[in-house]
Short mmCIF file of C-alpha atoms and ligand atoms in Angstrom, two decimals:
data_model
loop_
_atom_site.label_atom_id
_atom_site.label_comp_id
_atom_site.label_asym_id
_atom_site.label_seq_id
_atom_site.Cartn_x
_atom_site.Cartn_y
_atom_site.Cartn_z
CA UNK A 1 107.09 24.47 71.88
CA UNK A 2 103.70 25.38 73.40
CA UNK A 3 102.53 25.26 76.97
CA UNK A 4 101.95 22.17 79.07
CA UNK A 5 100.05 23.75 81.93
CA UNK A 6 97.35 26.35 82.39
CA UNK A 7 96.67 28.24 85.59
CA UNK A 8 93.29 29.91 86.03
CA UNK A 9 92.88 32.51 88.75
CA UNK A 10 89.40 32.18 90.22
CA UNK A 11 89.89 33.37 93.79
CA UNK A 12 88.23 36.78 93.57
CA UNK A 13 85.11 37.62 95.59
CA UNK A 14 83.15 38.92 92.59
CA UNK A 15 82.02 41.90 94.65
CA UNK A 16 80.87 43.90 91.65
CA UNK A 17 78.46 41.09 90.69
CA UNK A 18 76.67 40.89 94.02
CA UNK A 19 74.12 39.64 94.87
CA UNK A 20 74.67 36.88 92.26
CA UNK A 21 78.10 36.03 93.70
CA UNK A 22 76.78 35.56 97.23
CA UNK A 23 76.02 31.91 96.40
CA UNK A 24 78.49 31.13 93.60
CA UNK A 25 81.89 32.55 92.69
CA UNK A 26 81.88 34.73 89.57
CA UNK A 27 83.46 32.13 87.21
CA UNK A 28 80.73 29.62 88.17
CA UNK A 29 77.73 31.81 87.31
CA UNK A 30 75.59 30.33 84.51
CA UNK A 31 76.65 32.05 81.30
CA UNK A 32 74.96 30.94 78.07
CA UNK A 33 73.73 27.84 79.87
CA UNK A 34 76.89 26.59 81.61
CA UNK A 35 79.15 27.91 84.36
CA UNK A 36 81.30 30.62 82.79
CA UNK A 37 84.52 28.72 83.41
CA UNK A 38 83.31 25.86 81.20
CA UNK A 39 83.76 28.10 78.14
CA UNK A 40 87.32 29.00 79.12
CA UNK A 41 88.27 25.40 79.95
CA UNK A 42 86.95 24.28 76.55
CA UNK A 43 89.01 26.94 74.77
CA UNK A 44 92.16 25.96 76.65
CA UNK A 45 91.61 22.30 75.79
CA UNK A 46 90.99 23.25 72.15
CA UNK A 47 94.46 24.86 72.14
CA UNK A 48 95.96 21.52 73.16
CA UNK A 49 96.61 22.29 76.84
CA UNK A 50 95.01 19.65 79.06
CA UNK A 51 96.55 20.15 82.51
CA UNK A 52 94.70 22.94 84.31
CA UNK A 53 95.34 24.17 87.84
CA UNK A 54 92.70 26.38 89.46
CA UNK A 55 93.94 28.93 91.97
CA UNK A 56 90.92 29.20 94.24
CA UNK A 57 90.00 30.98 97.45
CA UNK A 58 86.43 32.32 97.74
CA UNK A 59 83.91 29.39 97.65
CA UNK A 60 86.57 26.95 96.45
CA UNK A 61 84.33 23.90 96.92
CA UNK A 62 81.93 25.02 94.17
CA UNK A 63 84.59 24.55 91.49
CA UNK A 64 85.62 21.12 92.67
CA UNK A 65 82.09 19.75 92.88
CA UNK A 66 81.39 20.81 89.29
CA UNK A 67 84.65 19.99 87.48
CA UNK A 68 85.90 17.12 89.64
CA UNK A 69 89.10 15.67 88.17
CA UNK A 70 88.26 17.35 84.85
CA UNK A 71 87.90 14.11 82.88
CA UNK A 72 84.30 14.88 81.88
CA UNK A 73 85.69 18.05 80.25
CA UNK A 74 88.61 16.34 78.52
CA UNK A 75 91.22 17.83 80.85
CA UNK A 76 93.08 17.04 84.03
CA UNK A 77 92.01 19.53 86.68
CA UNK A 78 93.77 20.29 89.95
CA UNK A 79 92.80 22.71 92.72
CA UNK A 80 94.90 24.77 95.05
CA UNK A 81 93.07 26.65 97.79
CA UNK A 82 94.32 29.88 99.37
CA UNK A 83 93.19 30.14 102.99
CA UNK A 84 93.57 33.91 102.68
CA UNK A 85 93.44 35.45 99.20
CA UNK A 86 97.01 35.84 97.92
CA UNK A 87 96.19 38.20 95.06
CA UNK A 88 96.82 37.50 91.39
CA UNK A 89 100.61 37.09 91.64
CA UNK A 90 100.40 35.22 94.93
CA UNK A 91 97.77 32.93 93.42
CA UNK A 92 100.10 32.07 90.53
CA UNK A 93 103.08 31.54 92.84
CA UNK A 94 101.00 29.31 95.06
CA UNK A 95 100.43 26.67 92.36
CA UNK A 96 103.97 26.50 90.97
CA UNK A 97 104.73 23.10 92.48
CA UNK A 98 101.90 21.59 90.41
CA UNK A 99 103.38 22.69 87.08
CA UNK A 100 105.04 20.17 84.78
CA UNK A 101 106.39 22.12 81.81
CA UNK A 102 108.64 25.11 81.13
CA UNK A 103 105.96 27.26 79.53
CA UNK A 104 102.87 28.24 81.50
CA UNK A 105 99.63 29.89 80.40
CA UNK A 106 97.93 31.93 83.14
CA UNK A 107 94.39 33.28 82.89
CA UNK A 108 92.16 35.64 84.78
CA UNK A 109 89.05 33.51 85.25
CA UNK A 110 86.48 36.11 84.25
CA UNK A 111 87.44 37.03 80.69
CA UNK A 112 85.61 36.05 77.52
CA UNK A 113 87.85 36.26 74.50
CA UNK A 114 88.38 35.34 70.89
CA UNK A 115 92.16 35.31 70.94
CA UNK A 116 93.83 32.32 69.26
CA UNK A 117 95.78 30.80 72.15
CA UNK A 118 98.10 28.91 69.80
CA UNK A 119 99.06 32.22 68.19
CA UNK A 120 99.68 33.74 71.61
CA UNK A 121 102.00 30.83 72.44
CA UNK A 122 103.68 31.19 69.06
CA UNK A 123 104.41 34.88 69.73
CA UNK A 124 105.99 33.87 73.03
CA UNK A 125 108.23 31.28 71.39
CA UNK A 126 109.07 33.29 68.27
CA UNK A 127 110.13 36.36 70.24
CA UNK A 128 112.03 34.33 72.84
CA UNK A 129 110.13 36.19 75.55
CA UNK A 130 110.31 35.74 79.30
CA UNK A 131 106.67 36.74 79.55
CA UNK A 132 104.11 37.45 76.85
CA UNK A 133 101.00 39.45 77.66
CA UNK A 134 97.81 39.23 75.64
CA UNK A 135 96.80 42.84 75.03
CA UNK A 136 93.68 44.36 73.52
CA UNK A 137 92.22 47.81 72.96
CA UNK A 138 89.20 49.32 74.71
CA UNK A 139 87.43 52.65 74.65
CA UNK A 140 87.93 53.37 78.35
CA UNK A 141 91.12 51.79 79.73
CA UNK A 142 90.85 53.23 83.26
CA UNK A 143 89.33 50.06 84.78
CA UNK A 144 92.15 47.88 83.44
CA UNK A 145 95.91 47.51 83.27
CA UNK A 146 97.27 50.02 80.77
CA UNK A 147 100.15 48.44 78.79
CA UNK A 148 102.11 50.44 76.20
CA UNK A 149 104.46 48.65 73.79
CA UNK A 150 107.29 49.84 71.51
CA UNK A 151 107.63 49.34 67.75
CA UNK A 152 108.94 45.79 68.22
CA UNK A 153 106.01 44.84 70.45
CA UNK A 154 108.05 44.94 73.63
CA UNK A 155 106.13 46.07 76.72
CA UNK A 156 107.49 49.35 78.07
CA UNK A 157 105.30 49.85 81.18
CA UNK A 158 102.48 48.27 83.16
CA UNK A 159 100.15 50.81 84.76
CA UNK A 160 97.29 49.15 86.66
CA UNK A 161 94.00 51.10 86.84
CA UNK A 162 95.65 54.33 85.78
CA UNK A 163 93.21 57.28 86.02
CA UNK A 164 95.00 59.01 83.15
CA UNK A 165 95.96 56.22 80.69
CA UNK A 166 98.75 56.82 78.17
CA UNK A 167 97.25 54.37 75.66
CA UNK A 168 93.99 52.51 74.97
CA UNK A 169 95.95 49.25 74.91
CA UNK A 170 95.21 47.10 77.97
CA UNK A 171 96.13 43.88 79.70
CA UNK A 172 93.56 41.36 78.46
CA UNK A 173 94.23 39.04 81.41
CA UNK A 174 96.11 36.10 79.84
CA UNK A 175 99.86 35.61 80.19
CA UNK A 176 102.50 33.18 78.96
CA UNK A 177 105.35 32.75 81.44
CA UNK A 178 108.71 31.10 81.27
CA UNK A 179 108.20 28.92 84.31
CA UNK A 180 111.50 29.79 86.00
CA UNK A 181 110.27 33.37 86.47
CA UNK A 182 107.44 32.21 88.68
CA UNK A 183 109.79 30.82 91.33
CA UNK A 184 111.00 34.39 91.87
CA UNK A 185 107.57 35.62 92.99
CA UNK A 186 107.62 35.81 96.80
CA UNK A 187 105.69 32.95 98.41
CA UNK A 188 103.31 33.02 101.35
CA UNK A 189 102.13 36.63 101.12
CA UNK A 190 99.71 38.54 98.88
CA UNK A 191 101.28 39.70 95.62
CA UNK A 192 99.62 41.58 92.77
CA UNK A 193 100.97 40.37 89.44
CA UNK A 194 99.83 43.67 87.92
CA UNK A 195 101.15 46.10 90.53
CA UNK A 196 104.25 44.24 91.71
CA UNK A 197 105.40 41.37 89.46
CA UNK A 198 105.12 42.97 86.02
CA UNK A 199 106.57 46.37 87.00
CA UNK A 200 109.38 44.50 88.79
CA UNK A 201 110.18 42.35 85.77
CA UNK A 202 110.24 45.42 83.52
CA UNK A 203 112.55 47.27 85.91
CA UNK A 204 114.86 44.23 85.96
CA UNK A 205 115.08 44.24 82.16
CA UNK A 206 113.13 41.04 81.54
CA UNK A 207 111.93 40.46 78.00
CA UNK A 208 108.20 41.18 78.29
CA UNK A 209 106.37 41.05 74.97
CA UNK A 210 102.86 42.11 73.98
CA UNK A 211 100.56 40.06 71.75
CA UNK A 212 97.88 42.45 70.52
CA UNK A 213 94.60 40.92 69.42
CA UNK A 214 91.51 42.95 68.64
CA UNK A 215 88.99 40.17 68.10
CA UNK A 216 86.34 39.62 70.77
CA UNK A 217 87.23 40.60 74.35
CA UNK A 218 85.17 41.28 77.46
CA UNK A 219 85.77 41.17 81.23
CA UNK A 220 82.60 39.86 82.86
CA UNK A 221 83.19 41.51 86.23
CA UNK A 222 80.27 43.94 86.13
CA UNK A 223 76.56 43.09 85.68
CA UNK A 224 76.25 44.90 82.34
CA UNK A 225 79.23 42.99 80.96
CA UNK A 226 78.05 39.71 82.43
CA UNK A 227 74.70 39.87 80.62
CA UNK A 228 76.27 41.20 77.42
CA UNK A 229 78.93 38.45 77.46
CA UNK A 230 76.33 35.73 77.92
CA UNK A 231 74.24 37.18 75.08
CA UNK A 232 77.31 37.36 72.84
CA UNK A 233 78.01 33.66 73.45
CA UNK A 234 74.43 32.70 72.61
CA UNK A 235 74.53 34.77 69.41
CA UNK A 236 77.92 33.41 68.35
CA UNK A 237 79.69 36.78 68.63
CA UNK A 238 82.00 35.32 71.29
CA UNK A 239 83.43 31.94 70.32
CA UNK A 240 83.02 28.92 72.60
CA UNK A 241 83.19 25.19 71.94
CA UNK A 242 81.06 24.69 75.08
CA UNK A 243 77.80 26.41 74.05
CA UNK A 244 75.10 23.85 74.97
CA UNK A 245 72.95 24.44 71.89
CA UNK A 246 72.92 26.08 68.46
CA UNK A 247 73.86 29.74 68.03
CA UNK A 248 70.76 31.92 67.78
CA UNK A 249 68.55 34.67 69.19
CA UNK A 250 67.96 32.68 72.36
CA UNK A 251 69.13 29.56 74.14
CA UNK A 252 66.33 27.61 75.82
CA UNK A 253 67.64 24.87 78.08
CA UNK A 254 65.95 21.50 78.59
CA UNK A 255 62.88 21.58 80.79
CA UNK A 256 62.29 25.31 80.28
CA UNK A 257 58.79 26.39 79.20
CA UNK A 258 58.30 29.37 76.92
CA UNK A 259 54.77 30.36 75.89
CA UNK A 260 54.46 30.57 72.08
CA UNK A 261 53.32 34.20 72.35
CA UNK A 262 56.39 35.25 74.37
CA UNK A 263 59.28 36.85 72.47
CA UNK A 264 62.88 35.94 73.23
CA UNK A 265 65.68 37.93 71.59
CA UNK A 266 69.15 39.39 71.86
CA UNK A 267 70.89 36.20 72.99
CA UNK A 268 68.67 35.53 76.00
CA UNK A 269 69.23 32.31 77.96
CA UNK A 270 66.28 30.56 79.61
CA UNK A 271 67.61 28.18 82.27
CA UNK A 272 66.55 24.64 83.14
CA UNK A 273 62.99 24.61 84.45
CA UNK A 274 62.56 28.36 83.91
CA UNK A 275 59.18 29.62 82.69
CA UNK A 276 58.29 32.54 80.41
CA UNK A 277 54.55 33.29 80.33
CA UNK A 278 52.30 34.58 77.53
CA UNK A 279 53.12 37.91 75.95
CA UNK A 280 56.34 38.41 77.88
CA UNK A 281 59.36 39.96 76.16
CA UNK A 282 62.83 38.84 77.25
CA UNK A 283 65.71 40.51 75.47
CA UNK A 284 69.47 40.08 76.01
CA UNK A 285 68.93 38.60 79.47
CA UNK A 286 70.01 35.64 81.57
CA UNK A 287 67.37 33.59 83.38
CA UNK A 288 69.02 31.20 85.81
CA UNK A 289 67.46 27.78 86.41
CA UNK A 290 63.92 27.90 87.76
CA UNK A 291 63.36 31.63 87.16
CA UNK A 292 59.91 32.81 86.04
CA UNK A 293 58.83 35.77 83.92
CA UNK A 294 55.13 36.56 84.32
CA UNK A 295 52.55 37.34 81.61
CA UNK A 296 53.24 40.51 79.66
CA UNK A 297 56.39 41.35 81.62
CA UNK A 298 59.33 42.98 79.82
CA UNK A 299 62.87 42.00 80.83
CA UNK A 300 65.82 43.60 79.08
CA UNK A 301 69.58 43.22 79.72
CA UNK A 302 68.83 41.75 83.14
CA UNK A 303 69.79 38.74 85.23
CA UNK A 304 67.23 36.71 87.17
CA UNK A 305 68.81 34.53 89.86
CA UNK A 306 67.86 30.92 90.64
CA UNK A 307 64.12 30.64 91.19
CA UNK A 308 63.54 34.40 90.94
CA UNK A 309 60.03 35.47 89.91
CA UNK A 310 59.00 38.52 87.88
CA UNK A 311 55.29 39.34 88.17
CA UNK A 312 52.77 40.11 85.44
CA UNK A 313 53.38 43.33 83.55
CA UNK A 314 56.57 44.16 85.42
CA UNK A 315 59.33 45.99 83.53
CA UNK A 316 63.01 45.28 84.21
CA UNK A 317 65.90 46.97 82.42
CA UNK A 318 69.54 46.46 83.42
CA UNK A 319 68.37 44.85 86.65
CA UNK A 320 69.86 42.08 88.76
CA UNK A 321 67.42 40.02 90.82
CA UNK A 322 68.83 37.77 93.53
CA UNK A 323 67.99 34.09 93.95
CA UNK A 324 64.37 33.32 94.93
CA UNK A 325 63.30 36.97 95.08
CA UNK A 326 59.85 37.99 93.82
CA UNK A 327 59.30 41.17 91.85
CA UNK A 328 55.61 42.07 92.09
CA UNK A 329 53.16 42.65 89.26
CA UNK A 330 53.66 45.98 87.39
CA UNK A 331 56.81 46.88 89.31
CA UNK A 332 59.42 48.79 87.28
CA UNK A 333 63.12 48.27 87.93
CA UNK A 334 65.20 50.42 85.62
CA UNK A 335 68.78 51.61 85.41
CA UNK A 336 70.90 49.08 87.26
CA UNK A 337 68.60 48.16 90.17
CA UNK A 338 69.81 45.24 92.29
CA UNK A 339 67.50 43.15 94.44
CA UNK A 340 69.11 40.92 97.08
CA UNK A 341 68.12 37.23 97.44
CA UNK A 342 64.86 36.22 99.15
CA UNK A 343 63.32 39.69 98.88
CA UNK A 344 59.68 40.31 97.97
CA UNK A 345 58.91 43.53 96.13
CA UNK A 346 55.13 44.08 96.48
CA UNK A 347 52.81 44.33 93.48
CA UNK A 348 52.82 47.74 91.82
CA UNK A 349 54.73 49.07 94.77
CA UNK A 350 57.88 50.44 93.22
CA UNK A 351 59.22 52.35 90.29
CA UNK A 352 62.95 52.32 90.70
CA UNK A 353 65.02 54.26 88.22
CA UNK A 354 68.39 55.92 88.49
CA UNK A 355 67.28 58.67 86.11
CA UNK A 356 64.07 59.77 87.85
N1 GDD B 401 93.51 32.81 93.30
C1 GDD B 401 93.21 34.10 93.39
N2 GDD B 401 93.52 34.78 94.52
N3 GDD B 401 92.57 34.68 92.35
C2 GDD B 401 92.25 36.00 92.47
C3 GDD B 401 92.55 36.77 93.60
C4 GDD B 401 93.23 36.10 94.69
O1 GDD B 401 93.52 36.69 95.74
N4 GDD B 401 92.12 38.03 93.39
C5 GDD B 401 91.57 38.05 92.17
N5 GDD B 401 91.63 36.82 91.60
C6 GDD B 401 91.15 36.41 90.28
C7 GDD B 401 89.70 36.79 90.03
O2 GDD B 401 88.85 35.72 90.41
C8 GDD B 401 89.69 37.04 88.54
O3 GDD B 401 89.44 35.87 87.80
C9 GDD B 401 91.10 37.51 88.23
O4 GDD B 401 91.91 37.11 89.33
C10 GDD B 401 91.22 39.03 88.03
O5 GDD B 401 90.64 39.68 89.14
P1 GDD B 401 89.59 40.86 88.92
O6 GDD B 401 89.17 41.31 90.28
O7 GDD B 401 88.55 40.46 87.97
O8 GDD B 401 90.54 41.99 88.32
P2 GDD B 401 90.16 43.20 87.34
O9 GDD B 401 89.17 42.76 86.31
O10 GDD B 401 89.82 44.39 88.16
O11 GDD B 401 91.58 43.50 86.62
C11 GDD B 401 92.35 42.47 86.06
O12 GDD B 401 91.81 42.03 84.83
C12 GDD B 401 91.84 43.03 83.77
C13 GDD B 401 91.33 42.35 82.51
O13 GDD B 401 90.12 41.77 82.68
C14 GDD B 401 93.78 42.97 85.89
O14 GDD B 401 94.57 41.85 85.51
C15 GDD B 401 93.85 44.05 84.82
O15 GDD B 401 95.22 44.42 84.58
C16 GDD B 401 93.25 43.57 83.52
O16 GDD B 401 93.23 44.63 82.56
MG1 MG B 402 87.97 41.09 86.03
#
């Protein structure tokens, strides 16, 4: 039967990705050359679902000004704004009156995945489920929803952010709902779909099925995952119909300038108007539009915000540099350093490392 509507939850504050999310919400950060959400929208469209409702809250206007009515992306896009964040379950409940069909796909807006959405929908139909949860397996499940299933694939528990997980199988952040169930979520107050709705449905005996898929999966909520996810898109490890260029070692957007002696690798993206000077090495990193990497600088697994500048001979590893900030010549930022927007770090003035 398939789904008619998709809901994407994009109302989170993206706190773990600050300072990048001070100016744009997490799903709108440039990822392999386009706002992250563009990849997800393209995958939803590819699965034949063309009506998409965004559940927004934080910086809602940024989504609307980019996607508009969705027609440029081959979909019909609607927006529902929460004045106060209603949580994941509240966000879903809040858009129910926009839905048109009996089967609804709901997505966390910050997940990059290789799951075949048509297969997920087929599992839902074939098993006559009330809800079907896309599940995957990770090494450390503690940061996610832990979701054990029985031999028939039926979900037996939903344990959000459990410090002592009973299985490495987790909620991958995409659900298929029988629409009627959504009306039962309380309206007008914050609800967590993970902590309240799913445990409640299980206790009430609803038929909650798991669809386990172990192809590509990554939540882009933390800086290390954000850069790795972008690099995986550029290198074709994560599938996306929206990659704005060929798969390769690097994606260089129009109007960027890269000196022929600079070395780009590891799925680096060089944004529009960005500049990489002679002898620089940029590996597995994301350079937002207008960023500059100075001569001989080394930038690995890092994000440079809009218009950020890295001076000559500087070394950045696992760093996040806010919009318009300037990292001085020969400065070293290692081990997860974060520089806020509009900051100037003086030449040679700092060696920051978490393992000093
Ligand atoms: N509309 C709306 N309103 N959206 C919200 C709100 C809200 O109040 N709060 C969060 N969201 C959106 C976020 O923007 C994000 O796209 C999604 O809901 C999930 O929120 P995160 O803050 O990223 O949650 P998480 O990563 O800690 O955990 C969730 O995702 C994991 C998989 O990536 C949970 O669903 C876990 O169970 C799951 O394993
Ligand atoms: Mg997340």
